[in-house]
Short mmCIF file of C-alpha atoms in Angstrom, two decimals:
data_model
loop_
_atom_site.label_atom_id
_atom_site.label_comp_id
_atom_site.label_asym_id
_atom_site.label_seq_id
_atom_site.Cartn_x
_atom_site.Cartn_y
_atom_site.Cartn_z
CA UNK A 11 12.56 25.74 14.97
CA UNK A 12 12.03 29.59 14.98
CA UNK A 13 15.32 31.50 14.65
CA UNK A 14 15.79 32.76 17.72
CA UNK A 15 15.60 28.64 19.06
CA UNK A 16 17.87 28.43 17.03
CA UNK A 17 20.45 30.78 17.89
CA UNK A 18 21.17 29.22 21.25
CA UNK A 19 17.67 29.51 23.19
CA UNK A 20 17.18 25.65 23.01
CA UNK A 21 14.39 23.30 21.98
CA UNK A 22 12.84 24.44 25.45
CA UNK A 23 11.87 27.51 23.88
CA UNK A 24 10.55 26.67 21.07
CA UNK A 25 6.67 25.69 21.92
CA UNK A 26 6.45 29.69 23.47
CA UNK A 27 8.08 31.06 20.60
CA UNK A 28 5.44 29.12 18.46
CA UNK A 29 2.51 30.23 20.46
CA UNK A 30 3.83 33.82 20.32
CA UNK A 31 3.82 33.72 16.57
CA UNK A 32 0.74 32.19 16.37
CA UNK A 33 -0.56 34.91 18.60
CA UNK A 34 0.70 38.28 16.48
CA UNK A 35 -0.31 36.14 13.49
CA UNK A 36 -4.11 36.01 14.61
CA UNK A 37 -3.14 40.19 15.70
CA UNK A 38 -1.85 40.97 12.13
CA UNK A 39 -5.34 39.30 10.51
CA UNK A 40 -7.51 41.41 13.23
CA UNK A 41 -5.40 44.47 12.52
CA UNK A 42 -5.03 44.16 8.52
CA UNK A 43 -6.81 46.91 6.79
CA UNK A 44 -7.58 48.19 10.01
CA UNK A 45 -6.28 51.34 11.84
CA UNK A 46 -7.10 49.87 15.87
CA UNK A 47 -8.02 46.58 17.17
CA UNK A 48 -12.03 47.55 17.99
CA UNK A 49 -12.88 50.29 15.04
CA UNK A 50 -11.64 53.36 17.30
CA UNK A 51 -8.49 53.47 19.50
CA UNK A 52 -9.67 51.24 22.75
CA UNK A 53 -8.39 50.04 25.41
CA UNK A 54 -7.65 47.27 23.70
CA UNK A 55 -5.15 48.44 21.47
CA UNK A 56 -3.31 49.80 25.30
CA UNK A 57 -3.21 46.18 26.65
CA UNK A 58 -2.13 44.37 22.83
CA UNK A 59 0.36 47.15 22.59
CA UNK A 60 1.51 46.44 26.00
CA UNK A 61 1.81 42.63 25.59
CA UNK A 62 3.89 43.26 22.44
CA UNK A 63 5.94 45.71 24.07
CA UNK A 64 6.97 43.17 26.68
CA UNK A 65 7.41 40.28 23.99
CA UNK A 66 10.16 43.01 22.43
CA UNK A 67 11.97 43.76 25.62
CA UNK A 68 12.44 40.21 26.27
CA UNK A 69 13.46 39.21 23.10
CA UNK A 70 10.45 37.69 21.09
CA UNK A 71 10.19 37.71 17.82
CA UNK A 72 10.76 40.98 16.20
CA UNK A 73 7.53 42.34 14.25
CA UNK A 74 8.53 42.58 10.47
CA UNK A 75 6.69 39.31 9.50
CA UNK A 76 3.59 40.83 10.20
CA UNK A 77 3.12 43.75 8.47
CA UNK A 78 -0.28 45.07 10.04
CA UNK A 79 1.25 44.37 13.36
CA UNK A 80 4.65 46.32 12.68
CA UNK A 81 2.78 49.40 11.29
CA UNK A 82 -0.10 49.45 14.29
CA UNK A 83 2.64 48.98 16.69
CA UNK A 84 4.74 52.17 15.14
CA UNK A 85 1.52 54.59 15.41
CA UNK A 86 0.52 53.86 18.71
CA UNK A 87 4.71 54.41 19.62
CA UNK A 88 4.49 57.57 18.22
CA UNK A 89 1.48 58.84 20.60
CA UNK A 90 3.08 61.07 23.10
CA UNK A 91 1.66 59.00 25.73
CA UNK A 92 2.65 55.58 24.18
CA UNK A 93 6.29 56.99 23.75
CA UNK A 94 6.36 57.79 27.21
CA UNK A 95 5.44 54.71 28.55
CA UNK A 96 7.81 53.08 26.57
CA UNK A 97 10.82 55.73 27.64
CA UNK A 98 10.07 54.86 31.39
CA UNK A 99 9.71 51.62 30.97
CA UNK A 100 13.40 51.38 29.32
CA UNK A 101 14.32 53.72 31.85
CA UNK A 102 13.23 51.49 34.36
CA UNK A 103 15.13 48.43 32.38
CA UNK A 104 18.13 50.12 32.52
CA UNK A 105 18.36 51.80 36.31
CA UNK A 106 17.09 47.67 37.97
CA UNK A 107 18.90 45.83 35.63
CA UNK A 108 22.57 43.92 36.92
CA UNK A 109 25.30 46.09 35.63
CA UNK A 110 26.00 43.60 32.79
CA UNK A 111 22.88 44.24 30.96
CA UNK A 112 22.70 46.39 28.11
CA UNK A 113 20.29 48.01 26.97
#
């Protein structure tokens, strides 16, 4: 059972929460030793970085188990553009969520 299964997300969860690892583990082999997902910054470092993004906000797994993942996932933040997107989006989180979410 992954930790966040176990604090109080049920055995329900637990298959996703397997794939998702199993997912950033096959990212974090593509991405080890390398600075982008295709050589040069692509597209599809915009769609993985998206996909992770969205993992984070809805509380998947946080990133520090895999390493090449974390550190891609920090430069890309740090692009104007990337930190952008990410400020609306939480923007966005905040303004449509139910008054009882935090975040």
């Amino acid at each position: 059972m992954t930790p966040n299964a176990a604090a109080g997300r049920g055995a329900d969860a637990a298959p996703a929460e397997a794939a998702i690892a199993d997912r950033l583990a096959e990212l974090d082999r593509q991405l080890d030793g390398a600075d982008f997902l295709c050589g040069a910054f692509s597209v599809a470092d915009i769609a993985a970085f998206m996909a992770v993004l969205f993992g984070l906000r809805l509380g998947g797994p946080k990133l520090e188990p895999w390493r090449a993942v974390a550190r891609w996932y920090g430069r890309l933040a740090e692009r104007p553009a990337f930190a952008a997107a990410v400020a609306a989006i939480a923007q966005a989180d905040r303004s449509l969520s139910y008054p009882w979410v935090k975040g």
